[in-house]
Coordinates of C-alpha atoms and ligand atoms in Angstrom, one line a residue:
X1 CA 0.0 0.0 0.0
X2 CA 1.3 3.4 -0.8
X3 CA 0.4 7.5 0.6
X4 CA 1.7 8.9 -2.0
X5 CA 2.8 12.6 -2.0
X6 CA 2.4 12.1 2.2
X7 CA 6.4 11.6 2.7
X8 CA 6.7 15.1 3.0
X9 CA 4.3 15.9 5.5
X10 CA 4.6 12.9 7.8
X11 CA 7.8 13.9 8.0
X12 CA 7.8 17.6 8.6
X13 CA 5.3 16.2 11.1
X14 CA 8.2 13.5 12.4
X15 CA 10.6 16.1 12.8
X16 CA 8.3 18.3 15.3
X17 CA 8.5 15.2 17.0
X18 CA 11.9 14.1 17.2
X19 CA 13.3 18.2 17.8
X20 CA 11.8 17.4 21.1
X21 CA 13.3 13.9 21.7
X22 CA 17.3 14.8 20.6
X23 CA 20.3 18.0 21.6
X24 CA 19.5 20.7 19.9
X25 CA 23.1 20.4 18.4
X26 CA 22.2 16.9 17.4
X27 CA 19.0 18.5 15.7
X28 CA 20.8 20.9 13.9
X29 CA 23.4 18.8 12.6
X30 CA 21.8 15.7 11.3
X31 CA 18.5 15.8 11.1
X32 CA 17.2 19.7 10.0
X33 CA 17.9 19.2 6.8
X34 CA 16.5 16.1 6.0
X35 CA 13.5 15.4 3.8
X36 CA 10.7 13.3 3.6
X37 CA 11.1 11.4 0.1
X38 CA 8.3 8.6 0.0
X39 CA 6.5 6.1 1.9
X40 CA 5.8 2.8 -0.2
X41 CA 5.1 -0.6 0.6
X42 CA 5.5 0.2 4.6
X43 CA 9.2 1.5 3.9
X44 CA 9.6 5.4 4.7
X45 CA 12.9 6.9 3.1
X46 CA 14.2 9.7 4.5
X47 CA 16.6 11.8 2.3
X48 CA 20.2 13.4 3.3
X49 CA 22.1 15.5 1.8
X50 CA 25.2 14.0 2.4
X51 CA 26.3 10.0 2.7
X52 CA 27.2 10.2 6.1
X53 CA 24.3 12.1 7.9
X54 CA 22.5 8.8 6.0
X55 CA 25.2 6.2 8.2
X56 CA 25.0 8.5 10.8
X57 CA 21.6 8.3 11.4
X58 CA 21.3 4.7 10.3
X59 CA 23.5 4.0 13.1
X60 CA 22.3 6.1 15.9
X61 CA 18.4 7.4 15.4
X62 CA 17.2 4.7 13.0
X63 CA 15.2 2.8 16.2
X64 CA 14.3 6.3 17.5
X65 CA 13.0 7.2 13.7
X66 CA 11.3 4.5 13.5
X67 CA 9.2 4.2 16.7
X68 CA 8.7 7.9 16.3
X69 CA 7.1 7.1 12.7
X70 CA 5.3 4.2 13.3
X71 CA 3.4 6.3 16.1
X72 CA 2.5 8.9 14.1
X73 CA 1.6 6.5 10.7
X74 CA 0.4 3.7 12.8
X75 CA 1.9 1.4 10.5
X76 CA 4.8 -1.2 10.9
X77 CA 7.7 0.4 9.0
X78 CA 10.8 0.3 8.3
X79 CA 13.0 3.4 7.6
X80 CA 15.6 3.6 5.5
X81 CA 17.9 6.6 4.9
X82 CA 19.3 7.8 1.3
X83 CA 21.4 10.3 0.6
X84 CA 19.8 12.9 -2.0
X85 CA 21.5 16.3 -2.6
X86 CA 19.0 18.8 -2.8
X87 CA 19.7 22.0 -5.0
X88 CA 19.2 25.3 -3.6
X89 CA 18.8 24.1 0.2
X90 CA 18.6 26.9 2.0
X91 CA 21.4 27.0 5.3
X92 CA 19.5 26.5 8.7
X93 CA 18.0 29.2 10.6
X94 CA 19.3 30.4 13.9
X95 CA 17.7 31.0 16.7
X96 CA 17.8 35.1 17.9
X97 CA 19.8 37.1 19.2
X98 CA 23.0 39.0 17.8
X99 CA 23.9 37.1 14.0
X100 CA 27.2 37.2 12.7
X101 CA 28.8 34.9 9.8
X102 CA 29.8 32.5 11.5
X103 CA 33.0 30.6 11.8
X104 CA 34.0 27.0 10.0
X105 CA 35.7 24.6 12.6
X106 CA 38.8 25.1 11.2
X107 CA 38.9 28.6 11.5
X108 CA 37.8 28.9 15.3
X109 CA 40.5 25.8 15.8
X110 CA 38.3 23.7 16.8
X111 CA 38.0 20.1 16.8
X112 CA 34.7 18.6 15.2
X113 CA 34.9 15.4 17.4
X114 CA 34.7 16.9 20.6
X115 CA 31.1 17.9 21.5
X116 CA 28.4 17.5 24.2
X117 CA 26.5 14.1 22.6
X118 CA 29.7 11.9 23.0
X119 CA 30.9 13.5 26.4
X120 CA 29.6 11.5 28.8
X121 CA 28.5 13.1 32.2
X122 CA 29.3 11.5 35.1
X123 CA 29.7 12.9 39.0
X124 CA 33.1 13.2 38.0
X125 CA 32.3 16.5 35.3
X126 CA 28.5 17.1 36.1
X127 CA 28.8 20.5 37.5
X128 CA 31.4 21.5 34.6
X129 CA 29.1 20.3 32.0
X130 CA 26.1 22.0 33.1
X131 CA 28.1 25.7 33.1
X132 CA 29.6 24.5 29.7
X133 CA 26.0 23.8 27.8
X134 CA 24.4 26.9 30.1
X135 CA 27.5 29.2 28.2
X136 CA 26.8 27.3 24.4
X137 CA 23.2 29.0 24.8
X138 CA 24.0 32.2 26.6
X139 CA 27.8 32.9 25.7
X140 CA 28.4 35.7 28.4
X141 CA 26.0 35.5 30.7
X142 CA 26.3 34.0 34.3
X143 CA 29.7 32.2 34.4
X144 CA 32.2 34.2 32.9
X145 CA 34.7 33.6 32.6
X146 CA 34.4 30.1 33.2
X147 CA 37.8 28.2 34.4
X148 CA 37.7 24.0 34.0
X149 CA 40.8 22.8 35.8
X150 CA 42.0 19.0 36.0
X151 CA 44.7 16.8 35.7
X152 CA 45.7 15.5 32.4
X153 CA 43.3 13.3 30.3
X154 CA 40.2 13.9 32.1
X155 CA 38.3 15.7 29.5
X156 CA 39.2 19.6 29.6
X157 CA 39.6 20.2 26.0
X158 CA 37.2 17.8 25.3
X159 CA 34.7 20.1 26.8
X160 CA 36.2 23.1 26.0
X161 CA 35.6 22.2 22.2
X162 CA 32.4 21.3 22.9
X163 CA 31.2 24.5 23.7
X164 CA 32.8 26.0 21.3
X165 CA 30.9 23.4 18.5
X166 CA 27.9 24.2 20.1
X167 CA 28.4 27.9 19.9
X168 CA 29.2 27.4 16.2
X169 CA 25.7 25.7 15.8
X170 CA 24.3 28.2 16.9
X171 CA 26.0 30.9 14.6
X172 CA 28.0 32.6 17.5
X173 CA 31.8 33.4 16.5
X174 CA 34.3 31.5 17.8
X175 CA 37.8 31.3 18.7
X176 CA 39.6 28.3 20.1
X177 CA 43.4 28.6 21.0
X178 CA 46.0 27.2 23.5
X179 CA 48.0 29.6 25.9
X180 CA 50.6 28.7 23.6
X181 CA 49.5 29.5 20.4
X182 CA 48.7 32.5 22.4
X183 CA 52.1 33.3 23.5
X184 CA 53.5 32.5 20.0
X185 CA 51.1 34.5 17.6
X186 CA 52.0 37.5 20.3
X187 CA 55.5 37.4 20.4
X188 CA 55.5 37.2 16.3
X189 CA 53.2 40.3 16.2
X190 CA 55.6 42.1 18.5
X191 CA 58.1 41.4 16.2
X192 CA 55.8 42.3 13.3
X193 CA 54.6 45.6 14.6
X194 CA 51.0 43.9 14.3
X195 CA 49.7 43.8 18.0
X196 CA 46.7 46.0 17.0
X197 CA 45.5 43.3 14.5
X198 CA 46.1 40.6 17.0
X199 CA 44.2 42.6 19.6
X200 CA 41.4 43.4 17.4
X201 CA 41.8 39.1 16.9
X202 CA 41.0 38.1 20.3
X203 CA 38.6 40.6 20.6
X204 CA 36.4 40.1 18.1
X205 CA 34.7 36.7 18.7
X206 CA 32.2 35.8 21.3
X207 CA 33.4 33.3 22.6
X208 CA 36.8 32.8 23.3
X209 CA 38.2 29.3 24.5
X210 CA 41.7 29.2 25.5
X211 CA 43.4 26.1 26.9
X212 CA 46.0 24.8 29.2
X213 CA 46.1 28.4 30.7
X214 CA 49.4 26.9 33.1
X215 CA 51.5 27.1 29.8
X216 CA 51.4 30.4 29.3
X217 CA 54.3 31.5 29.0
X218 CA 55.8 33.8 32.5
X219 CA 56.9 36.8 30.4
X220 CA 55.2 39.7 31.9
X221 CA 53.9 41.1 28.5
X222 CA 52.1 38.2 27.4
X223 CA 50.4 37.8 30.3
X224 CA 49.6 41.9 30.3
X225 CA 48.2 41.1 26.7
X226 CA 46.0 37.8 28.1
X227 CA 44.8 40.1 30.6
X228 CA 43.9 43.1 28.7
X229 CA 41.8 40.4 26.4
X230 CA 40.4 38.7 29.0
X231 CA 39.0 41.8 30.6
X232 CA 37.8 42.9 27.2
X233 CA 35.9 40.7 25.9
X234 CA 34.2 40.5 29.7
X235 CA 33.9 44.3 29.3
X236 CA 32.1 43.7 25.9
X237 CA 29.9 40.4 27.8
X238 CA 31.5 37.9 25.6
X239 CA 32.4 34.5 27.0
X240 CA 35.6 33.5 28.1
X241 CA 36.3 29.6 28.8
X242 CA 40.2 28.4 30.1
X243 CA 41.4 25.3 31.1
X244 CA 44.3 24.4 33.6
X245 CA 45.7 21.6 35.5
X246 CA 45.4 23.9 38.6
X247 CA 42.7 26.0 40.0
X248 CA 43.4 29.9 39.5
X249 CA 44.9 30.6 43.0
X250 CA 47.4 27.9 42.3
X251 CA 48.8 29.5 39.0
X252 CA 50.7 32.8 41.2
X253 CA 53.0 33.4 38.1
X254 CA 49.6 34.7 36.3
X255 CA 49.3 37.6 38.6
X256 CA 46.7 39.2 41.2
X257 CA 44.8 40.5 38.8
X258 CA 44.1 37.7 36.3
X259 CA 43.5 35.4 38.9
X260 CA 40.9 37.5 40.9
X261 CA 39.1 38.0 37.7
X262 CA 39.3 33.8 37.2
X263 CA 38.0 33.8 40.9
X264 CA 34.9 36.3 39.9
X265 CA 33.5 33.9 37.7
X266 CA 33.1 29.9 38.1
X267 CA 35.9 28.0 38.8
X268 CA 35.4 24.0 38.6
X269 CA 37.0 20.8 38.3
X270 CA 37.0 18.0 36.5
X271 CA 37.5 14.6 39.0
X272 CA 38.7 11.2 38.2
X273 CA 35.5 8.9 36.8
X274 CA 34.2 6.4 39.3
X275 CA 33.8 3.0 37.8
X276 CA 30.5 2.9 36.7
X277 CA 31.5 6.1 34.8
X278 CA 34.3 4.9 33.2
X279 CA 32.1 2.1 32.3
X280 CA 29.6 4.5 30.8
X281 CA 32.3 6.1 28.9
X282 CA 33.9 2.8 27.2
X283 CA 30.3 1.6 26.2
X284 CA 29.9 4.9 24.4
X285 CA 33.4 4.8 22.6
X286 CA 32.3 1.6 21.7
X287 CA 29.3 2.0 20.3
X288 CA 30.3 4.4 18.3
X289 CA 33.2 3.2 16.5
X290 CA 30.8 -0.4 16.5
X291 CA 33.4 -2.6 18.2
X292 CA 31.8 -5.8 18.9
X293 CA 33.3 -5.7 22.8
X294 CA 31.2 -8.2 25.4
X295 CA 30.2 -6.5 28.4
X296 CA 32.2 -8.1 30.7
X297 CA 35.0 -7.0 28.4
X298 CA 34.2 -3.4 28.6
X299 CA 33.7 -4.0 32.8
X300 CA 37.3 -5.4 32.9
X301 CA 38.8 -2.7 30.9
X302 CA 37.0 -0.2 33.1
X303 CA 38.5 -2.3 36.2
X304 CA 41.9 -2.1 35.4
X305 CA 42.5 1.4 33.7
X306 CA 41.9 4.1 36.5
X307 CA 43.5 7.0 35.9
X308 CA 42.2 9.0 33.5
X309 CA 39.7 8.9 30.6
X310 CA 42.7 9.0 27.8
X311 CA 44.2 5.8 29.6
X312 CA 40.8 4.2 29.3
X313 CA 40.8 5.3 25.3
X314 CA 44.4 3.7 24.8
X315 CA 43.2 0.6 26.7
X316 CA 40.0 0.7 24.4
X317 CA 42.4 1.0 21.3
X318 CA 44.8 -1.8 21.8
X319 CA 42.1 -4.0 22.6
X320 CA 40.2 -3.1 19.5
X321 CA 43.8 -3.5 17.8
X322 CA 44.9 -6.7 19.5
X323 CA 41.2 -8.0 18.0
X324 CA 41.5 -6.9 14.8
X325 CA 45.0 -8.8 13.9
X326 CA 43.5 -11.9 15.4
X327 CA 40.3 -11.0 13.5
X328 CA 38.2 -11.9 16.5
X329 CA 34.1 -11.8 15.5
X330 CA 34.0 -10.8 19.6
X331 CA 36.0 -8.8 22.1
X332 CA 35.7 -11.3 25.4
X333 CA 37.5 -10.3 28.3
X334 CA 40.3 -12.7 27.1
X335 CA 41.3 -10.9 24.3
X336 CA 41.1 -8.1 26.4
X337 CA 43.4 -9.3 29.5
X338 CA 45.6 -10.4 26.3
X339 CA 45.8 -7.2 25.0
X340 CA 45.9 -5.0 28.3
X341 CA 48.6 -7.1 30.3
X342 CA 50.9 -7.1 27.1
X343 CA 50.8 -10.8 26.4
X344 CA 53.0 -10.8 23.3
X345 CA 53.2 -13.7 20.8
X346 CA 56.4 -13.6 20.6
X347 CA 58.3 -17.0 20.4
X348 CA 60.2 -16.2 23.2
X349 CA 57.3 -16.4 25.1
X350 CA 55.8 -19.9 23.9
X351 CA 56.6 -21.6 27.0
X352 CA 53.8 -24.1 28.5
X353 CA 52.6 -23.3 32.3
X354 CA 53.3 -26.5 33.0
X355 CA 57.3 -26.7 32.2
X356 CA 57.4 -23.1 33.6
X357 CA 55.6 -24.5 37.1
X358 CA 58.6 -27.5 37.4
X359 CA 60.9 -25.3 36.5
X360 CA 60.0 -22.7 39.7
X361 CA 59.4 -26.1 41.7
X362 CA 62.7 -27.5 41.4
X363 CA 64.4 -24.3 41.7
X364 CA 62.6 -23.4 45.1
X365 CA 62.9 -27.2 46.0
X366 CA 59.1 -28.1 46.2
X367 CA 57.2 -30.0 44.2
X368 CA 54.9 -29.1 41.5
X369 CA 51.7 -29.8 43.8
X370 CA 53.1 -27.5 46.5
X371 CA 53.4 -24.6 43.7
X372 CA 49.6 -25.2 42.2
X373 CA 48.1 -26.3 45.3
X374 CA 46.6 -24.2 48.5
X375 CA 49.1 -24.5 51.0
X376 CA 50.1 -21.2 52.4
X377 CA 53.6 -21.4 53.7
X378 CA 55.1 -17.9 53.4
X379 CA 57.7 -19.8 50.8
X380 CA 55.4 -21.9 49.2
X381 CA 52.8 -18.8 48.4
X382 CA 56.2 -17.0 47.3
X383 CA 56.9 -19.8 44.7
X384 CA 53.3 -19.5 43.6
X385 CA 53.3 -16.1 43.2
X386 CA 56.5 -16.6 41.3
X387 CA 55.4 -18.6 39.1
X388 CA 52.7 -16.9 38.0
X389 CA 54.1 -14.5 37.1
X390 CA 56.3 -16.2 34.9
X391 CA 53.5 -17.6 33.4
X392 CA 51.8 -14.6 32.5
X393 CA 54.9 -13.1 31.2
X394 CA 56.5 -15.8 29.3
X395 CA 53.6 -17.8 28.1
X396 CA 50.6 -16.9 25.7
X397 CA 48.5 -17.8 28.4
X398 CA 45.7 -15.2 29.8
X399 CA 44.9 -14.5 33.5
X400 CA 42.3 -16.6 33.5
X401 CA 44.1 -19.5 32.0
X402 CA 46.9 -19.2 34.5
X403 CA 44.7 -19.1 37.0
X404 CA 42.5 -22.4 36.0
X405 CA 46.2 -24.1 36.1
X406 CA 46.7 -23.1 39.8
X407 CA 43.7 -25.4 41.1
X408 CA 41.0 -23.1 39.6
X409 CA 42.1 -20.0 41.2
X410 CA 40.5 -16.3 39.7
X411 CA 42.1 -14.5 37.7
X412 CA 42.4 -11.3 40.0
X413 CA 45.0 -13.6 42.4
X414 CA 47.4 -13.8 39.7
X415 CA 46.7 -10.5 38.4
X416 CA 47.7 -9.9 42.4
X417 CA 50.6 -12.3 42.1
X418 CA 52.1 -10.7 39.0
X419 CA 51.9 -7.0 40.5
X420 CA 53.4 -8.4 44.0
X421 CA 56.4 -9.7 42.1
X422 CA 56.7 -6.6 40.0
X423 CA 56.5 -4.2 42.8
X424 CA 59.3 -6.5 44.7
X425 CA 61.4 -6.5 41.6
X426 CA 62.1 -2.7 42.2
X427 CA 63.7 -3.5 45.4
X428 CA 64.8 -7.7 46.4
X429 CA 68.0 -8.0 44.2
X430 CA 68.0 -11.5 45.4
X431 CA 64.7 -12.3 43.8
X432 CA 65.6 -10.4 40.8
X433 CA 68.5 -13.1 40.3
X434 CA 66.0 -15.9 41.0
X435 CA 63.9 -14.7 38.2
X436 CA 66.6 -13.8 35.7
X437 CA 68.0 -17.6 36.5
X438 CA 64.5 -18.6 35.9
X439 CA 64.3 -17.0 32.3
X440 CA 67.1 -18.5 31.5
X441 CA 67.0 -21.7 32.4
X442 CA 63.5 -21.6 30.6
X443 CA 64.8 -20.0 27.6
X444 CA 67.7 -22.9 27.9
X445 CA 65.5 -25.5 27.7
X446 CA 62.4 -24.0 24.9
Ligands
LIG1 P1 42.5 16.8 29.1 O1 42.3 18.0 28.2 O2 41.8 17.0 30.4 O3 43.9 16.3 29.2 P2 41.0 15.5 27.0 O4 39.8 16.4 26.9 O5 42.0 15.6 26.0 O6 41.6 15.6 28.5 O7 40.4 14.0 27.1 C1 41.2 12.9 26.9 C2 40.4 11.9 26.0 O8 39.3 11.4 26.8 C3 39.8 12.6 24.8 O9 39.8 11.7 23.7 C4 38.3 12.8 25.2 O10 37.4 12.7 24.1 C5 38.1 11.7 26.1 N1 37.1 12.0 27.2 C6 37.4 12.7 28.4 N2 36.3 12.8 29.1 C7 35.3 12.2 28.5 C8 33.9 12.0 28.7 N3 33.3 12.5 29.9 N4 33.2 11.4 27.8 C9 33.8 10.9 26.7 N5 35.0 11.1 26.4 C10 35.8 11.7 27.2
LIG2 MG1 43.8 19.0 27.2

């Protein structure tokens, strides 16, 4: 059955709908300028003008689409998305307020990647996201400037770049730069006679983002410069936004003056995700790059990587890469221990658990039962320990392998065993020349 000459309408109708279901920003960018382009045979196709708002909302609205329609049409569906360039499409409107052209990414420096739908908000950055979307819709208004301060890889420029996207969407002008750029473009235009134009630079957009603040440079004249901006563009109620790895009264070098106007606005910080956080975050990542991880892969990753949100990115990465070369149709935990505690396939490391258990027996003078079994002798536990570490360091064997070995122990008791040896490493030389006898007589006999 077909409506023909409907497509348009239902979806005008859909898109009423679904303004009040997504961001804004998410509105704006995939979905305004889409078109209804026909409903036949219970299959609605929805026109794009470009191939990849089509994957992109394939990927991440289709179910959301779908339901939507299938309310509205009270038909079973199925939507499909095309890609259709449409000539003389006009550019989307704006909401009020002051207009000005606005700029591309690459002009205000910004990074596309970065904006408020993949940031994930957690206790951690709740408070620093809510000042950062309140600035994307009022640039200037309530916190300004606004100063997001954490240690590194916790998401500063992440959000800074966000706001500045959004700001973009919403046809503001924008300018994106790091205390170091900063400190570079103003020592050139000393040298170039051009301070004016510089000034007239940093003065002109409305919102100004400026990151890793602690860099800039302790010459007294930039800083001057920076503060002559900074009050500025306040003067003028246009938005400032600065990251640093301190709070303001922690950078002295910036001078009295700068910092007090930091202090006059809102000063927050960014804290270290708590698990289910970081948990939240690796879903997202991957989701969206589509890695096929298990849950309880993602919930071990999450486990082990705890300091930041760019160590729990790398970790995401060399999983993904360690299941790409082994072309694995599912991330499982294994593959993920495998890949996150460095278990190399190199040949040097094909050893069996069993040859490297006798090994550590007879070199401790026990016997292989003592090492595997549940006796806890301080030097039988030390051979264990020992030993499991060798395994997980000279074999291809994962944590949970080892740890099936050693009389079905988990694999969070070698994971245990392997960091107690390491730690000791640093300081017993005598165990150190146990294990480098070890290696070799191992190596010896492979
Ligand atoms: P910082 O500037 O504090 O050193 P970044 O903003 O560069 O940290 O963040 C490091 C990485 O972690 C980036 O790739 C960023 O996208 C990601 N990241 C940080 N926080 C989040 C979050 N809350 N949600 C999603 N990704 C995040
Ligand atoms: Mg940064």
């Amino acid at each position: 059955m077909s409506l023909p000459g409907t497509a348009v309408e239902i979806w005008q109708q859909a898109l009423k709908e679904l303004q009040q279901h997504v961001s804004s920003s998410n509105f704006n960018t995939w979905l305004r300028d889409t078109r209804g382009i026909s409903f036949e045979d219970n299959v609605f196709v929805v026109g794009t003008a470009q191939p990849s708002t089509a994957d992109w909302l394939e990927n991440r609205f289709s179910s959301l689409v779908k339901n939507t329609l299938i309310r509205m049409t009270k038909r079973n569906l199925e939507v499909r998305f095309l890609a259709t360039s449409a000539p003389g499409e006009s550019t989307p409107a704006v909401a009020g307020g002051e207009r000005i052209e606005p700029t591309s990414h690459s002009q205000a420096c910004l990074n596309s990647r970065y904006t408020f739908d993949n940031y994930v908000i957690g206790d951690c950055n709740r408070v620093a996201t809510a000042a950062a979307t309140a600035i994307a819709s009022n640039p200037g208004g309530k916190y300004n400037p606004l100063f997001i301060y954490s240690g590194v890889g916790l998401g500063k420029t992440h959000l800074l770049h966000a706001i500045g996207n959004a700001g973009l969407q919403e046809g503001l002008k924008v300018l994106c730069t790091t205390s170091e750029q900063f400190t570079n473009e103003f020592v050139d235009s000393i040298k170039n006679r051009s301070v004016t134009s510089l000034r007239e630079k940093f003065r002109s957009p409305q919102i100004l983002l400026v990151d890793d603040v602690h860099f800039i440079a302790g010459k007294e004249r930039t800083i001057d410069f920076f503060c002559h901006t900074i009050s500025e563009l306040y003067e003028s109620n246009h938005q400032i936004v600065v990251t640093s790895d301190r709070p303001p009264r922690a950078l002295p070098h910036l001078g009295k003056k700068l910092n007090s106007c930091f202090e006059g606005g809102l000063v927050v910080g960014l804290q270290l995700p708590i698990y289910k956080t970081r948990l939240a975050i690796l879903k997202a990542k991957a989701e969206e790059r589509q890695l096929p991880f298990m849950n309880a892969a993602l919930e071990f990753v999450a486990e082990h990587c705890q300091q930041s949100v760019r160590e729990l990115e790398g970790a995401l990465n060399r999983v993904a890469a360690r299941a790409q070369v082994y072309a694995a149709p599912l991330i499982t935990v294994e593959l993920a221990q495998q890949a996150l505690f460095d278990v190399q396939s190199s040949p040097e490391r094909n050893h069996s658990i069993s040859s490297i258990v006798s090994i550590v027996a007879d070199h401790c003078q026990l016997t292989v039962d003592d090492v595997l079994g549940r006796k806890r002798s301080q030097s039988i536990v030390r051979a264990r320990q020992l030993a499991m570490y060798l395994a997980h360091s000279e074999s291809y064997h994962s944590l949970v392998q080892i740890g099936s070995f050693f009389d079905n122990r988990d694999h969070s008791t070698v994971l245990h065993s392997c960091r107690k040896i390491e730690a000791d490493l640093q300081t017993d030389a005598a165990l150190r020349q146990a294990v480098n006898e070890l290696r070799s007589t191992l190596h010896g006999k492979s």
